[in-house]
Amino acid sequence: MEFVDNLAIGFGVALTPTNLAFAFLGAMVGTLIGVLPGIGPIATIAMLLPLTFHLEPVSGLIMLAGIFYGAQYGGSTTAILVNLPGETSSVVTCIDGHQMARQGRAGSALAVAALSSFFAGCISTGLIAAFAPPLSRIGQSFGAPEYFSLMVLGLVAAVVLAHGSIVKAVAMIVLGLLFGLVGTDGNTGGTRFTFDIRELTDGIDVATLAIGIFGVGEIISNLARPEEQRAVIAKKITRLWPTGDDFRHSWRAVLRGTALGSILGVLPGGGATLSSFAAYALEKKCSSDPSRFGRGAVEGVAAPESANNAGAQTSFIPMLTLGIPGNAVMALMIGALTIHGIQPGPQIMTERPNLFWGMIASMWIGNLMLVVINLPLIGIWVQLLKVPYRFLYLAILLFCAIGVYTVNNSASAVMLAAFFGVVGFVLMKLDCEPAPMILGFVLGPLMEENLRRAMKIAGGDPMIFAQRPISLGLLIAAALLLVIVALPAIRGKREVVFQKG
Amino acid sequence: MSDSGRHAASRLNWNMLARPDVLSGLLFIAIAAFGLWLSRHYPVGTALRMGTGYVPRLLCWILLGLGVIVLIQGMRPTALPLSPSPMAWRAVLSVTAALVTFGLSLERLGLVAAIVLLTGIGALATRALRPLETALAALGLIVLCWAIFIFGLGLTIPVWPEW
């Protein structure tokens, strides 16, 4: 009955008019930026992060969460109608979704995408509610050595599941850890890497870093490329409901996609993008007639769309229960919590049940709203796609600037964001995925703190990590992951998963 | 060595530098070396009593090692070349300048002037924007920002220049 009681608390919080309004706002903004290529959930959440300071913590988190899963819905619209991924998590949806649209089945494809996202959203909300309490109880028994090892495992897994070169991803994490150390050392009071700049003594704010790297960096990257041609499917979308045939073909794909996405979302480094790629690959394997894929197979829309939504939602589990972010968006969520002085970790569930369960209940409500926002209102989003990027980037740039300024009302933060924008552009140009950097950045101070505590407990003996059974297990798992991924056979497979088609 | 042979050899070296892995390896090494230099006076301490410099220096050494590995990987003949981006300098310069100007002007000249400056300088990033379009965009953004941030959220940002 605990489960029902908890959900009752949650819906009590989520159904207040204010929180309903923020869930709706989040879902709308999420859909908007999901539809628009060139701006993603990381940059948007980073921009709005400082503003949540003025809100109740639970309202702020409800809105930010809505942006994240709302973007998964919106991304599919652009993928289907324009053959451009609105988000990286809808890259594979382009393949079959756009083919369906060209065959005049755009309405069907959009409906399948929205409905499978909704189904996955419902299931994964239930999963969070079911698995979060036991996990956070486990988390509460962890000491400093266990936490340190858990973070090591988390970072290693994030690398393994990221695409591109593993060594570079590790280097990006280390770079993030280093950026995280800028400022005053809480333990000794000494300043580090501050160049004697007063503004840097408090460290770099996570919102400034994220807006710079993902917001400004993305703008520069987009402008440095010639503007792409957008051919929106011009035909009027008539039938916004799947045919019986579509239902028959897709229900198994939705179930498989939801299951796979839910599992991959919980893993550190997982989340929406990986889930959608993996689900598409799995569906092709399971199909009795793989040649249909790439020619408008409805499973090719249903599987990745359910998987990316499931993955987006279950990635909240480690963040909410252990305080460990699995991806860059969750790292920003932790930033949102700390803005309000809430220490992320297993104690959140017991100390702030309203926040915890309210957010989970709002996810289900938000998913319901998203079906409405996406299906009947599809015409509005199609119109938005006609806004050329040359107008859009000015607005994004301005919102980045104001967002950074409001972090702590300082003009110097805007300059810092401009600097990180150039850094972000250079890194993207050099094929260095910046997402692991944000993870390292958020975990850096936490890891140092836990390392210090562990060393104090053990009297300076690093063997403590091997003597505690849980810690040892986590470290062995991390080492195994690294070894496995370095094997040539697996490496080939890993690259295949990230290739589209 | 014939002239054409020497030409090919120099082109090979030049090409090698234009590879993302070579450049990022060098970048990581440079950052690590810079970090080690910056932290040269930070007290390191012992594992039991870690000083300010313990973790930063450890991380810099790790980054240095990783940078070397990336560099070596990039020197393999199979490594991919850098993708071209013709508009990069223009975009980098005008976006950075727009943000810096915005930061400098917001508190002194107010939101309206800062938005005009940001759109004006930011518009130089692309040749696609015509002057009239830029002006309209600035006007639209001023109205939008005033509605959201001043009217809606009640942020205490000066709107007009302070005399």
XYZ file of C-alpha atoms in Angstrom:
664
model
C 0.000 0.000 0.000
C 3.051 2.179 0.406
C 3.128 2.540 -3.367
C -0.425 3.887 -3.534
C 0.087 6.213 -0.574
C 3.200 7.638 -2.143
C 1.493 8.251 -5.453
C -1.383 9.896 -3.600
C 1.064 12.350 -2.020
C 2.571 12.920 -5.440
C -0.685 13.626 -7.238
C -1.699 15.893 -4.378
C 1.348 18.012 -5.133
C 1.293 17.733 -8.907
C -2.390 18.561 -9.288
C -2.242 21.978 -7.629
C -2.989 24.688 -10.214
C 0.512 26.168 -9.981
C 2.264 22.877 -10.550
C -0.123 21.901 -13.328
C 0.700 25.206 -14.994
C 4.441 24.587 -14.685
C 4.117 21.034 -15.988
C 2.220 22.425 -18.974
C 4.763 25.190 -19.494
C 7.596 22.669 -19.362
C 5.837 20.368 -21.819
C 5.179 23.272 -24.202
C 8.736 24.594 -24.067
C 10.035 21.040 -24.402
C 7.953 20.428 -27.511
C 9.006 23.773 -28.946
C 12.715 23.177 -28.595
C 12.221 19.548 -29.555
C 10.655 20.612 -32.838
C 13.300 23.228 -33.555
C 16.621 21.809 -34.676
C 19.587 23.784 -33.391
C 18.516 23.991 -29.776
C 18.325 21.063 -27.429
C 17.089 20.284 -23.936
C 20.514 20.704 -22.313
C 20.902 24.316 -23.449
C 17.269 25.153 -22.679
C 17.313 23.660 -19.206
C 20.586 25.451 -18.506
C 19.055 28.770 -19.609
C 15.986 28.343 -17.434
C 17.897 26.933 -14.463
C 18.676 30.334 -12.897
C 15.034 31.365 -13.192
C 13.871 28.380 -11.130
C 15.497 30.077 -8.166
C 12.438 32.305 -8.029
C 10.085 29.318 -7.941
C 9.203 26.665 -5.390
C 11.762 23.843 -5.815
C 9.113 21.308 -6.816
C 7.567 23.635 -9.431
C 10.971 24.358 -10.896
C 11.885 20.690 -11.156
C 8.502 19.797 -12.633
C 9.046 22.383 -15.359
C 12.628 21.346 -16.121
C 11.647 17.669 -16.236
C 8.801 18.539 -18.598
C 11.261 20.198 -20.959
C 13.397 17.070 -21.070
C 10.702 14.529 -21.869
C 8.709 17.058 -23.900
C 11.712 17.429 -26.207
C 11.510 13.691 -26.920
C 7.974 14.170 -28.268
C 8.780 17.280 -30.270
C 11.930 15.834 -31.814
C 9.945 13.195 -33.661
C 7.739 15.773 -35.415
C 10.707 17.358 -37.176
C 12.202 13.963 -37.903
C 9.036 12.768 -39.612
C 8.077 15.932 -41.481
C 11.455 17.420 -42.432
C 13.807 14.448 -42.275
C 15.965 16.411 -39.813
C 16.338 15.260 -36.248
C 14.862 17.909 -33.942
C 16.877 16.215 -31.214
C 19.736 13.730 -31.328
C 17.407 11.181 -29.770
C 15.199 11.235 -32.852
C 17.953 10.686 -35.424
C 16.773 7.146 -36.165
C 13.134 8.208 -36.337
C 13.998 10.112 -39.513
C 14.736 6.920 -41.393
C 11.315 5.310 -41.440
C 9.262 8.231 -40.165
C 10.129 10.455 -43.087
C 9.544 7.638 -45.556
C 6.067 7.193 -44.107
C 5.444 10.914 -44.525
C 6.539 10.810 -48.147
C 4.117 7.977 -48.761
C 1.333 10.200 -47.444
C 1.231 8.515 -44.060
C 2.562 11.497 -42.076
C -0.490 11.579 -39.809
C -0.085 7.916 -38.997
C 3.611 8.322 -38.265
C 3.035 11.333 -35.989
C 0.284 9.544 -34.116
C 2.323 6.378 -33.677
C 5.241 8.446 -32.395
C 3.098 10.333 -29.885
C 1.134 7.326 -28.698
C 4.160 5.085 -28.285
C 5.904 7.886 -26.405
C 2.859 8.193 -24.158
C 2.711 4.470 -23.494
C 6.421 4.391 -22.663
C 6.025 7.470 -20.475
C 3.287 5.823 -18.411
C 5.202 2.591 -17.931
C 8.457 4.284 -17.020
C 6.760 6.649 -14.559
C 5.433 3.525 -12.831
C 8.917 2.006 -12.874
C 10.390 5.070 -11.191
C 7.721 4.944 -8.491
C 8.350 1.218 -7.928
C 12.146 1.116 -7.989
C 13.134 4.430 -6.458
C 12.332 3.585 -2.800
C 14.375 0.354 -2.582
C 17.278 1.947 -4.448
C 17.387 4.958 -2.203
C 17.362 2.634 0.837
C 20.448 0.938 -0.587
C 21.957 4.350 -1.198
C 21.469 5.367 2.399
C 23.727 2.557 3.568
C 26.603 3.797 1.396
C 29.682 5.354 2.980
C 32.305 7.563 1.358
C 34.309 4.699 -0.243
C 31.156 3.190 -1.786
C 30.083 6.563 -3.114
C 33.454 7.235 -4.631
C 33.462 3.853 -6.373
C 29.889 4.357 -7.527
C 30.865 7.650 -9.153
C 33.828 5.972 -10.829
C 31.503 3.309 -12.212
C 29.059 5.986 -13.302
C 31.693 7.943 -15.188
C 33.149 4.824 -16.795
C 29.722 3.680 -17.921
C 29.011 7.133 -19.279
C 32.117 6.806 -21.440
C 31.331 3.319 -22.650
C 27.838 4.261 -23.719
C 28.816 7.558 -25.315
C 29.604 7.413 -28.990
C 32.917 8.246 -30.562
C 36.366 7.587 -29.192
C 36.524 6.219 -25.659
C 39.860 7.810 -24.813
C 38.552 11.197 -25.862
C 35.421 10.734 -23.779
C 37.561 9.886 -20.727
C 39.678 12.959 -21.415
C 36.516 15.075 -21.603
C 35.413 13.748 -18.221
C 38.800 14.584 -16.712
C 38.546 18.049 -18.256
C 35.107 18.434 -16.671
C 36.483 17.282 -13.319
C 39.194 19.929 -13.620
C 36.679 22.672 -14.451
C 34.703 21.508 -11.437
C 37.682 22.188 -9.189
C 37.997 25.856 -10.188
C 37.365 28.071 -7.178
C 37.910 27.736 -3.483
C 38.752 24.319 -2.057
C 36.111 23.729 0.596
C 38.477 21.700 2.729
C 41.660 23.740 2.845
C 40.340 27.160 1.829
C 42.986 27.463 -0.886
C 41.958 28.812 -4.296
C 42.562 26.829 -7.450
C 42.797 27.899 -11.092
C 41.142 31.237 -10.358
C 43.731 33.468 -12.132
C 43.111 35.891 -9.244
C 39.748 36.767 -10.765
C 37.343 37.510 -7.932
C 34.318 36.087 -9.742
C 36.010 32.717 -10.076
C 36.638 32.188 -6.364
C 33.130 30.761 -5.953
C 33.760 28.365 -8.793
C 32.122 28.146 -12.194
C 28.358 27.869 -12.126
C 26.978 24.780 -13.845
C 24.416 26.871 -15.740
C 27.129 29.178 -17.096
C 29.200 26.237 -18.264
C 26.242 24.434 -19.840
C 24.823 27.528 -21.552
C 28.268 28.343 -22.906
C 29.136 24.881 -24.159
C 25.729 23.710 -25.357
C 23.896 26.967 -26.061
C 26.512 29.318 -27.462
C 28.791 26.557 -28.760
C 25.896 25.048 -30.684
C 25.005 28.418 -32.227
C 28.558 28.901 -33.477
C 28.667 25.355 -34.870
C 25.389 25.827 -36.679
C 26.432 29.174 -38.144
C 29.745 27.752 -39.264
C 27.881 25.321 -41.483
C 25.951 26.454 -44.539
C 22.228 26.610 -43.659
C 20.513 23.335 -44.489
C 17.562 23.163 -46.789
C 14.372 22.408 -44.950
C 11.725 20.790 -47.064
C 8.697 20.507 -44.848
C 6.246 17.949 -46.160
C 3.780 20.293 -47.742
C 0.842 17.930 -48.074
C -1.945 18.546 -45.620
C -1.906 16.051 -42.792
C -5.280 14.422 -42.961
C -5.637 11.362 -40.813
C -4.075 11.793 -37.375
C -4.652 8.239 -36.213
C -2.839 5.012 -37.026
C -4.585 2.416 -39.148
C -5.425 -0.998 -37.719
C -2.525 -2.341 -39.721
C -0.173 0.152 -38.053
C -1.374 -0.938 -34.624
C -0.854 -4.611 -35.467
C 2.660 -3.972 -36.716
C 3.783 -1.708 -33.948
C 2.533 -2.939 -30.587
C 5.319 -5.461 -30.124
C 7.863 -2.845 -31.137
C 6.464 -0.443 -28.558
C 6.731 -3.066 -25.801
C 10.299 -3.968 -26.757
C 11.281 -0.318 -27.139
C 9.831 0.583 -23.745
C 11.607 -2.312 -22.032
C 14.950 -1.590 -23.669
C 14.687 2.161 -23.127
C 13.782 1.720 -19.457
C 16.833 -0.447 -18.833
C 19.272 1.732 -20.792
C 17.928 4.904 -19.207
C 18.878 3.783 -15.707
C 22.461 3.066 -16.722
C 24.855 5.977 -16.320
C 25.528 7.556 -19.677
C 22.305 6.109 -21.000
C 19.173 8.076 -21.544
C 17.208 9.034 -24.570
C 19.699 8.988 -27.439
C 21.326 5.644 -26.804
C 17.924 4.051 -26.157
C 16.512 5.113 -29.497
C 19.523 3.849 -31.467
C 19.548 0.531 -29.639
C 15.784 0.036 -29.998
C 15.937 0.596 -33.754
C 18.761 -1.914 -34.075
C 16.893 -4.447 -31.935
C 13.698 -4.036 -33.950
C 15.553 -4.702 -37.176
C 16.977 -7.880 -35.661
C 13.578 -9.070 -34.403
C 11.711 -8.335 -37.610
C 10.713 -11.222 -39.859
C 11.257 -8.961 -42.851
C 14.136 -6.532 -42.117
C 14.038 -5.188 -45.668
C 10.930 -3.152 -44.775
C 13.094 -0.908 -42.607
C 14.115 2.282 -44.299
C 11.024 2.144 -46.500
C 8.458 3.413 -44.049
C 8.145 0.581 -41.536
C 5.933 1.711 -38.698
C 8.006 -0.294 -36.195
C 10.940 1.919 -37.125
C 9.038 4.846 -35.626
C 7.328 3.103 -32.736
C 10.402 1.397 -31.276
C 12.834 4.349 -31.064
C 10.135 6.803 -30.014
C 8.957 4.631 -27.130
C 12.567 3.867 -26.194
C 13.745 7.466 -26.100
C 10.887 8.534 -23.901
C 11.303 5.582 -21.558
C 15.047 6.207 -21.394
C 14.579 9.915 -20.737
C 12.313 9.168 -17.796
C 14.117 6.280 -16.164
C 17.342 8.291 -16.237
C 15.764 10.193 -13.330
C 16.076 7.084 -11.138
C 19.806 7.275 -10.278
C 19.608 11.070 -9.978
C 16.673 11.021 -7.576
C 17.715 8.022 -5.509
C 21.503 8.249 -5.334
C 22.206 11.815 -6.337
C 24.333 10.540 -9.221
C 23.570 12.079 -12.621
C 23.579 9.614 -15.520
C 23.593 12.221 -18.271
C 24.106 15.935 -18.819
C 20.447 16.838 -18.256
C 20.443 15.049 -14.919
C 23.628 16.901 -13.993
C 21.693 20.136 -14.529
C 18.802 18.800 -12.441
C 21.284 18.354 -9.618
C 22.323 21.940 -10.235
C 18.664 22.976 -9.886
C 18.428 21.169 -6.553
C 21.572 22.771 -5.191
C 20.353 26.256 -6.214
C 17.639 25.693 -3.621
C 20.116 24.362 -1.083
C 18.812 20.802 -1.414
C 21.562 18.215 -1.107
C 20.959 15.584 -3.802
C 21.119 12.023 -2.548
C 19.141 9.139 -1.106
C 17.771 11.261 1.714
C 15.620 13.359 -0.664
C 12.884 10.748 -0.749
C 12.484 10.570 3.020
C 13.175 14.206 3.814
C 11.221 15.747 0.968
C 8.529 13.281 -0.072
C 6.478 16.108 -1.598
C 9.269 17.062 -3.961
C 10.089 13.487 -4.860
C 6.618 12.086 -5.434
C 5.240 15.331 -6.781
C 7.798 15.295 -9.538
C 7.076 11.662 -10.420
C 3.314 12.231 -10.527
C 3.843 15.298 -12.681
C 5.675 13.190 -15.235
C 2.592 11.118 -15.868
C 0.426 14.229 -16.114
C 2.989 15.879 -18.362
C 2.951 12.902 -20.714
C -0.804 13.122 -20.990
C -0.557 16.838 -21.773
C 2.079 16.120 -24.400
C -0.212 13.870 -26.412
C -2.676 16.748 -26.585
C 0.029 19.325 -27.310
C 1.509 17.212 -30.062
C -1.409 15.721 -31.921
C -4.234 18.268 -32.273
C -1.810 21.202 -32.252
C 0.551 19.719 -34.807
C -0.245 22.508 -37.278
C 1.332 25.142 -35.025
C 4.581 23.232 -34.763
C 4.705 22.739 -38.510
C 4.398 26.515 -38.947
C 7.253 27.024 -36.494
C 9.507 24.900 -38.623
C 9.256 27.530 -41.314
C 11.074 30.096 -39.137
C 14.569 30.223 -40.654
C 17.564 29.624 -38.410
C 18.935 33.110 -39.079
C 16.124 34.554 -36.932
C 16.141 31.760 -34.453
C 19.785 32.021 -33.491
C 19.462 35.675 -32.526
C 16.683 34.784 -30.107
C 18.621 31.807 -28.717
C 21.738 33.927 -28.308
C 19.795 36.580 -26.423
C 18.120 34.040 -24.136
C 21.514 32.486 -23.448
C 22.881 35.907 -22.509
C 19.979 36.815 -20.212
C 19.940 33.307 -18.717
C 23.602 33.523 -17.784
C 23.235 37.050 -16.477
C 20.459 36.029 -14.101
C 22.580 33.236 -12.576
C 23.984 35.759 -10.131
C 23.306 39.110 -11.773
C 26.843 39.426 -12.997
C 28.104 40.658 -16.313
C 31.293 38.638 -15.910
C 29.268 35.405 -16.127
C 28.202 36.461 -19.637
C 31.856 36.815 -20.667
C 32.633 33.436 -19.143
C 29.772 31.915 -21.133
C 31.156 33.504 -24.306
C 34.511 31.885 -23.537
C 32.886 28.494 -22.987
C 30.952 28.981 -26.200
C 34.210 29.111 -28.133
C 35.502 26.148 -26.110
C 32.322 24.229 -26.940
C 32.621 25.016 -30.650
C 36.268 23.952 -30.755
C 35.469 20.705 -28.929
C 32.589 19.864 -31.265
C 34.793 20.691 -34.237
C 37.381 18.249 -32.902
C 34.735 15.518 -32.461
C 34.977 15.679 -28.677
C 31.536 14.957 -27.242
C 30.962 17.685 -24.608
C 28.224 15.850 -22.653
C 30.591 13.724 -20.498
C 32.346 16.942 -19.515
C 29.250 18.249 -17.716
C 29.006 14.944 -15.824
C 32.609 15.254 -14.712
C 32.050 18.887 -13.825
C 29.155 18.123 -11.483
C 30.763 15.038 -9.992
C 34.230 16.602 -9.573
C 33.769 18.298 -6.190
C 31.653 15.383 -4.907
C 34.306 12.861 -5.880
C 37.077 14.858 -4.267
C 35.049 15.181 -1.080
C 34.295 11.455 -0.921
C 37.878 10.558 -1.787
C 39.084 12.729 1.067
C 36.606 11.221 3.507
C 37.451 7.697 2.416
C 41.144 8.418 2.902
C 40.446 9.793 6.376
C 38.511 6.663 7.328
C 41.282 4.441 6.040
C 44.203 6.476 7.346
C 45.473 7.198 3.855
C 45.396 3.629 2.608
C 43.879 3.406 -0.891
C 43.209 -0.286 -0.332
C 40.017 0.695 1.461
C 38.260 0.736 -1.913
C 39.116 -2.929 -2.335
C 38.350 -3.959 1.236
C 34.751 -2.810 1.295
C 32.760 -5.441 -0.620
C 30.261 -3.070 -2.287
C 32.986 -0.661 -3.299
C 35.113 -3.501 -4.653
C 32.163 -4.843 -6.639
C 31.498 -1.435 -8.191
C 35.157 -0.954 -9.120
C 35.378 -4.439 -10.645
C 32.264 -3.675 -12.678
C 33.865 -0.444 -13.895
C 37.093 -2.237 -14.843
C 35.173 -5.011 -16.618
C 33.223 -2.447 -18.636
C 36.436 -0.797 -19.781
C 38.030 -4.123 -20.705
C 34.963 -5.361 -22.546
C 34.615 -2.215 -24.586
C 38.298 -2.307 -25.507
C 37.900 -5.771 -27.080
C 37.904 -5.386 -30.863
C 34.780 -7.518 -31.429
C 32.672 -5.428 -29.047
C 34.148 -2.195 -30.316
C 32.906 -2.969 -33.800
C 29.406 -3.739 -32.497
C 29.385 -0.544 -30.427
C 30.115 1.508 -33.493
C 27.424 -0.290 -35.458
C 24.758 0.611 -32.870
C 25.513 4.283 -33.385
C 25.394 4.138 -37.161
C 22.058 5.009 -38.536
C 20.335 2.712 -40.956
C 64.629 13.746 -53.327
C 62.591 15.106 -56.206
C 60.648 18.276 -55.843
C 57.261 16.579 -56.085
C 58.273 14.056 -53.430
C 59.206 16.800 -51.010
C 55.947 18.523 -51.809
C 53.977 15.372 -50.968
C 55.850 14.935 -47.696
C 55.110 18.448 -46.528
C 51.481 18.068 -47.490
C 51.322 14.866 -45.462
C 52.502 16.626 -42.312
C 50.165 19.498 -42.861
C 47.256 17.094 -43.383
C 48.127 15.300 -40.214
C 47.764 18.466 -38.210
C 44.314 19.005 -39.661
C 42.919 15.895 -38.027
C 40.528 16.182 -35.096
C 42.348 13.527 -33.078
C 45.766 15.114 -33.507
C 44.433 18.557 -32.624
C 42.405 17.380 -29.650
C 45.359 15.350 -28.375
C 47.530 18.453 -28.555
C 44.775 20.484 -26.906
C 44.491 18.047 -23.991
C 48.275 18.018 -23.549
C 48.380 21.814 -23.611
C 45.580 22.161 -21.055
C 47.201 19.566 -18.785
C 50.588 21.268 -19.001
C 48.988 24.643 -18.317
C 47.142 23.180 -15.325
C 50.324 21.643 -13.957
C 52.107 24.968 -14.355
C 49.291 26.863 -12.629
C 49.172 24.425 -9.745
C 52.964 24.281 -9.303
C 52.766 26.081 -5.933
C 49.588 24.445 -4.648
C 50.324 22.351 -1.548
C 49.907 18.689 -2.483
C 49.853 17.082 0.960
C 49.543 13.338 1.454
C 46.773 10.876 0.670
C 45.637 11.144 4.290
C 45.728 14.954 4.415
C 45.156 16.045 0.880
C 46.253 19.549 0.098
C 44.689 21.966 -2.354
C 46.831 20.638 -5.165
C 46.484 16.885 -4.679
C 43.458 16.167 -6.844
C 44.086 18.896 -9.487
C 47.647 17.723 -10.124
C 46.544 14.092 -10.233
C 43.892 14.962 -12.823
C 46.337 17.002 -14.898
C 48.742 14.072 -15.094
C 45.882 11.771 -16.158
C 44.783 14.298 -18.797
C 48.361 14.560 -20.050
C 48.514 10.782 -20.500
C 45.152 10.676 -22.260
C 46.216 13.515 -24.538
C 49.283 11.554 -25.617
C 47.136 8.492 -26.389
C 44.673 10.559 -28.447
C 47.562 12.172 -30.315
C 49.083 8.791 -31.179
C 45.709 7.482 -32.313
C 45.307 10.514 -34.535
C 48.643 9.872 -36.214
C 47.523 6.482 -37.488
C 46.981 6.543 -41.253
C 43.284 5.623 -40.876
C 42.409 8.717 -38.833
C 39.800 10.989 -40.375
C 40.481 14.562 -41.520
C 38.743 17.647 -40.131
C 35.445 18.578 -41.723
C 35.541 22.028 -43.335
C 33.507 24.940 -41.957
C 33.892 28.033 -44.129
C 32.020 30.507 -41.909
C 33.738 29.585 -38.643
C 35.794 32.737 -37.988
C 32.982 35.067 -38.740
C 30.628 33.133 -36.442
C 33.120 32.773 -33.592
C 34.075 36.438 -33.615
C 30.656 38.001 -33.926
C 28.927 35.661 -31.452
C 31.648 36.233 -28.872
C 31.670 39.985 -29.472
C 27.877 40.127 -29.213
C 27.889 38.375 -25.840
C 30.742 40.420 -24.405
C 29.085 43.656 -25.511
C 25.802 42.521 -24.013
C 27.480 41.746 -20.693
C 29.258 45.113 -20.627
C 26.267 47.196 -21.638
C 23.362 45.587 -19.774
C 23.893 47.273 -16.425
C 24.964 50.663 -17.764
C 22.821 51.105 -20.876
C 19.839 48.974 -19.920
C 18.077 46.034 -21.534
C 16.807 47.798 -24.652
C 20.191 49.114 -25.742
C 21.877 45.827 -24.847
C 19.444 43.858 -27.022
C 19.979 46.249 -29.940
C 23.751 45.820 -29.597
C 23.524 42.033 -29.276
C 21.332 41.598 -32.340
C 23.337 44.123 -34.333
C 26.683 42.488 -33.665
C 25.270 38.961 -33.630
C 23.696 39.490 -37.050
C 27.172 39.874 -38.552
C 27.666 36.152 -38.004
C 25.775 35.303 -41.139
C 25.476 36.986 -44.525
C 21.884 35.814 -44.765
C 20.432 38.544 -42.518
C 19.438 41.789 -44.216
C 19.596 45.055 -42.208
C 15.818 45.474 -42.156
C 15.365 41.903 -40.948
C 17.871 42.510 -38.184
C 16.054 45.642 -37.073
C 12.740 43.808 -37.007
C 14.304 40.937 -35.080
C 15.718 43.368 -32.503
C 12.344 45.040 -32.082
C 10.546 41.727 -31.690
C 13.094 40.492 -29.170
C 12.868 43.684 -27.108
C 9.102 43.273 -26.804
C 9.406 39.557 -26.047
C 12.121 39.992 -23.425
C 10.338 42.850 -21.736
C 7.156 40.750 -21.562
C 8.893 37.647 -20.187
C 11.616 38.958 -17.939
C 10.486 42.389 -16.753
C 6.701 42.144 -16.855
C 6.337 38.390 -16.319
C 9.145 37.433 -13.974
C 9.816 40.843 -12.467
C 13.602 40.623 -12.797
C 15.450 43.691 -11.605
C 17.302 44.473 -14.816
C 17.473 48.154 -15.815
C 15.432 48.687 -18.980
C 16.702 52.146 -19.972
C 20.135 53.776 -19.591
C 20.840 55.124 -16.120
C 21.820 58.783 -16.283
